[in-house]
Structures are given as structure tokens and as C-alpha cells.
Coordinates of N, CA and C in Angstrom, one line a residue:
X1 N 0.9 -1.3 0.0 CA 0.3 0.5 -0.3 C 0.8 1.6 -0.2
X2 N 1.4 1.4 0.8 CA 3.1 2.1 0.6 C 3.3 3.0 -0.6
X3 N 3.6 2.0 -1.2 CA 3.8 2.4 -2.3 C 2.7 3.3 -3.6
X4 N 1.7 2.7 -3.7 CA 0.6 2.5 -4.0 C 0.6 4.4 -4.0
X5 N 0.7 4.4 -2.2 CA -0.2 5.5 -1.6 C 1.4 6.9 -2.5
X6 N 2.6 6.7 -2.4 CA 3.9 7.2 -3.1 C 3.2 7.3 -5.0
X7 N 3.1 6.7 -4.9 CA 2.6 6.6 -6.6 C 1.9 7.3 -6.6
X8 N 0.4 7.7 -6.4 CA -1.0 8.2 -6.5 C -0.5 9.6 -6.4
X9 N 0.1 10.2 -4.6 CA 0.3 11.0 -4.3 C 1.4 12.0 -5.3
X10 N 2.8 10.9 -5.4 CA 3.5 11.9 -6.0 C 4.2 11.6 -7.1
X11 N 3.7 10.4 -8.1 CA 4.1 10.5 -9.1 C 3.5 10.8 -10.1
X12 N 2.8 11.4 -9.6 CA 1.0 11.8 -11.1 C 1.4 13.4 -11.2
X13 N 0.7 13.6 -12.0 CA 0.1 15.7 -11.8 C -0.4 15.7 -10.7
X14 N -1.5 15.7 -10.6 CA -2.5 15.7 -9.9 C -2.8 14.9 -8.6
X15 N -1.1 14.8 -8.2 CA -0.8 14.0 -6.6 C -1.3 14.9 -5.2
X16 N -1.0 17.1 -5.8 CA -1.3 17.3 -4.9 C -2.8 18.0 -4.4
X17 N -3.4 17.7 -5.7 CA -4.9 18.0 -5.6 C -5.7 17.2 -5.2
X18 N -5.5 15.6 -5.0 CA -5.4 14.1 -4.9 C -5.2 14.3 -3.2
X19 N -4.9 15.4 -2.4 CA -4.1 15.6 -1.1 C -5.0 15.7 -0.6
X20 N -5.4 17.5 -1.7 CA -6.1 18.5 -0.8 C -8.3 16.9 -0.3
X21 N -7.9 17.1 -2.3 CA -9.3 16.2 -1.9 C -9.4 15.2 -0.4
X22 N -8.0 14.3 -0.2 CA -8.2 13.8 1.6 C -8.1 14.0 2.8
X23 N -7.5 15.4 2.6 CA -8.3 16.0 3.7 C -8.8 16.2 3.8
X24 N -9.9 16.5 2.9 CA -10.9 17.1 3.0 C -11.9 15.9 3.3
X25 N -11.4 14.8 3.3 CA -12.6 14.0 3.0 C -12.7 13.2 4.9
X26 N -11.4 13.8 4.9 CA -11.1 13.4 6.0 C -11.6 13.8 7.4
X27 N -11.3 15.8 7.2 CA -12.5 16.3 7.9 C -14.1 15.7 8.3
X28 N -14.4 15.2 6.6 CA -16.1 15.4 7.0 C -16.4 14.4 5.3
X29 N -17.2 13.7 5.8 CA -17.3 13.4 4.2 C -17.8 13.9 3.9
X30 N -17.7 13.5 1.8 CA -18.1 14.4 1.2 C -18.4 14.6 -0.4
X31 N -19.7 14.6 -1.1 CA -20.6 14.5 -2.3 C -19.2 15.3 -3.1
X32 N -18.9 14.9 -4.4 CA -18.0 15.3 -5.8 C -18.4 16.5 -5.9
X33 N -19.4 17.5 -5.8 CA -19.7 19.1 -5.2 C -19.6 19.3 -4.9
X34 N -19.4 19.0 -3.4 CA -19.1 19.9 -2.3 C -17.7 20.0 -1.9
X35 N -17.2 18.5 -2.8 CA -15.9 18.7 -2.9 C -15.1 19.5 -3.7
X36 N -15.4 20.0 -5.2 CA -15.6 21.3 -5.5 C -15.3 22.3 -5.6
X37 N -16.8 22.2 -4.6 CA -16.9 23.4 -3.5 C -15.8 24.4 -3.9
X38 N -15.9 23.3 -2.0 CA -15.3 24.5 -0.5 C -13.7 23.6 -1.4
X39 N -13.4 23.5 -2.5 CA -11.5 23.3 -2.9 C -11.7 24.2 -3.9
X40 N -12.6 24.9 -5.3 CA -12.7 25.6 -5.5 C -11.5 24.7 -7.0
X41 N -12.8 23.9 -6.8 CA -12.1 23.3 -8.4 C -13.2 22.5 -9.0
X42 N -12.5 21.8 -10.4 CA -13.8 22.0 -11.4 C -14.1 20.6 -10.8
X43 N -15.8 20.1 -11.1 CA -16.1 19.4 -10.4 C -15.8 18.0 -11.7
X44 N -15.7 18.7 -13.2 CA -14.7 17.2 -13.1 C -13.7 17.0 -13.5
X45 N -12.6 17.5 -12.5 CA -11.9 16.8 -12.0 C -11.8 16.5 -10.6
X46 N -12.2 17.4 -9.9 CA -12.4 16.2 -8.6 C -13.3 14.2 -8.6
X47 N -14.3 15.1 -9.6 CA -14.5 12.9 -10.2 C -12.8 12.0 -10.1
X48 N -12.3 12.5 -11.8 CA -11.0 12.7 -12.4 C -10.3 12.1 -10.9
X49 N -9.9 13.0 -10.4 CA -9.0 12.1 -8.9 C -10.1 11.1 -7.6
X50 N -12.0 11.8 -8.0 CA -11.7 10.4 -6.5 C -11.8 9.4 -7.6
X51 N -12.2 9.1 -8.6 CA -11.9 7.9 -9.6 C -10.6 7.1 -8.9
X52 N -9.3 8.5 -8.9 CA -8.7 7.4 -9.1 C -8.0 7.3 -7.4
X53 N -9.0 7.9 -6.9 CA -8.6 7.5 -5.3 C -9.0 6.4 -5.2
X54 N -10.6 6.6 -5.6 CA -10.8 5.0 -5.4 C -10.8 3.4 -5.6
X55 N -10.3 4.1 -6.8 CA -9.7 2.6 -7.7 C -7.9 2.1 -6.9
X56 N -7.3 3.5 -6.3 CA -5.9 2.9 -5.6 C -6.7 2.5 -4.3
X57 N -7.5 2.5 -3.8 CA -8.3 2.4 -3.0 C -8.4 3.5 -1.3
X58 N -7.6 4.3 -1.7 CA -7.5 5.8 -0.8 C -8.6 6.0 -0.2
X59 N -10.1 6.3 -1.1 CA -10.8 6.4 -0.4 C -12.2 5.1 -0.9
X60 N -13.5 5.7 0.3 CA -14.0 4.9 -0.2 C -15.1 5.5 -0.4
X61 N -16.0 5.0 -1.0 CA -17.3 5.9 -1.6 C -19.0 5.0 -1.1
X62 N -19.8 5.9 -0.4 CA -20.7 5.5 0.0 C -21.9 6.0 -0.8
X63 N -23.1 5.1 -0.7 CA -23.9 5.8 -1.6 C -24.4 5.6 -2.9
X64 N -25.2 5.5 -3.8 CA -25.0 6.6 -5.3 C -25.0 6.6 -5.7
X65 N -24.3 7.2 -7.2 CA -25.4 8.7 -7.9 C -24.4 9.8 -7.4
X66 N -25.1 10.5 -7.8 CA -24.9 12.3 -7.5 C -24.8 12.2 -6.3
X67 N -25.5 11.9 -4.8 CA -24.8 12.5 -3.6 C -24.0 11.9 -2.8
X68 N -23.7 10.3 -3.8 CA -22.8 9.8 -2.3 C -21.9 10.3 -2.2
X69 N -21.1 10.2 -1.0 CA -19.8 11.0 0.0 C -19.0 9.9 -0.4
X70 N -17.7 10.4 0.0 CA -16.8 10.0 0.0 C -16.1 10.4 1.8
X71 N -15.2 9.4 1.9 CA -14.1 8.8 2.6 C -13.2 8.2 2.9
X72 N -11.9 8.6 3.7 CA -10.7 7.6 3.7 C -11.4 5.9 3.8
X73 N -10.6 5.1 3.2 CA -10.8 3.2 3.7 C -10.0 3.1 4.4
X74 N -10.5 2.3 5.1 CA -9.1 1.4 6.1 C -8.7 1.4 6.1
X75 N -8.3 1.5 4.3 CA -7.1 1.0 3.8 C -5.7 2.1 4.8
X76 N -6.6 3.2 3.8 CA -5.6 4.1 4.0 C -5.5 4.8 5.5
X77 N -6.7 4.1 6.5 CA -6.1 5.2 7.4 C -5.1 4.1 8.8
X78 N -4.8 3.4 7.6 CA -4.2 1.7 8.4 C -2.9 2.3 8.3
X79 N -2.7 3.1 7.1 CA -1.2 3.9 6.9 C -1.6 4.9 6.8
X80 N -1.9 5.6 7.9 CA -2.4 7.4 7.5 C -1.1 8.0 8.0
X81 N 0.0 7.2 8.4 CA 1.3 7.6 8.7 C 2.3 7.6 7.9
X82 N 2.6 7.3 7.1 CA 2.4 7.2 5.5 C 2.3 8.6 4.3
X83 N 0.9 8.9 4.8 CA 0.0 9.7 4.1 C 0.5 10.9 4.5
X84 N 0.4 11.0 6.2 CA 1.1 12.6 6.9 C 2.5 12.5 6.6
X85 N 3.7 12.0 5.4 CA 4.3 11.7 5.5 C 4.7 12.7 4.4
X86 N 3.4 11.9 3.2 CA 3.8 12.3 2.1 C 3.4 14.4 1.9
X87 N 2.9 13.7 3.0 CA 1.9 15.4 3.0 C 2.9 16.5 3.3
X88 N 3.4 16.6 4.6 CA 4.6 16.9 4.9 C 6.1 16.8 3.5
X89 N 6.0 16.1 2.2 CA 7.0 16.2 2.2 C 6.7 16.9 0.7
X90 N 5.2 16.6 0.1 CA 4.9 17.2 -0.8 C 4.2 18.8 -0.8
X91 N 4.1 19.3 0.6 CA 3.8 21.1 1.3 C 4.7 21.8 1.3

């Protein structure tokens, strides 16, 4: 999982925005529209990053359709120390 986290957050162009999204859903679960508004990002950009985070089991989706909310996965919480290390190095 640690290699996946480093790849998702530092190996690709969208890493910083993915960290912002992860931090936001860690504060409280949110849907894509709420994330776009609170982070001042385009909705499609947020959707793309959420898809990447879900595919890599960093966040999980609760609910269906437009109102589905996202929150950190159990696997991400288990490796939260690594995520914090990445946050410190990226910011």
C-alpha cells in the first residue's frame, strides 16, 4: 500500500489535488460537488481524482449516484502515518 500511496500522491501530476481531496474527506465525508466547491476545483477534475483514489483504495464511496459521499478507506487509515509523511514532503 505504501508504494501505491507514493505513486498516487507524488508520481502523477494531480498528486497535490488528491491530497487536498483526501484531507477534505478526512475532515468529513463529502460528495463530489461539495468537494469542488470547497476546494475551488472543477467538478470534472474532482470526479477524475476521486476515481483514481477509489481505484487505488485510498477513499471509499458511500451511496450511489450524484449524492454519493467519499471518505478515507480503512486501508488508507491503516497507513495514515505514511500519508502524513507524504503530505509533509509535498506541501
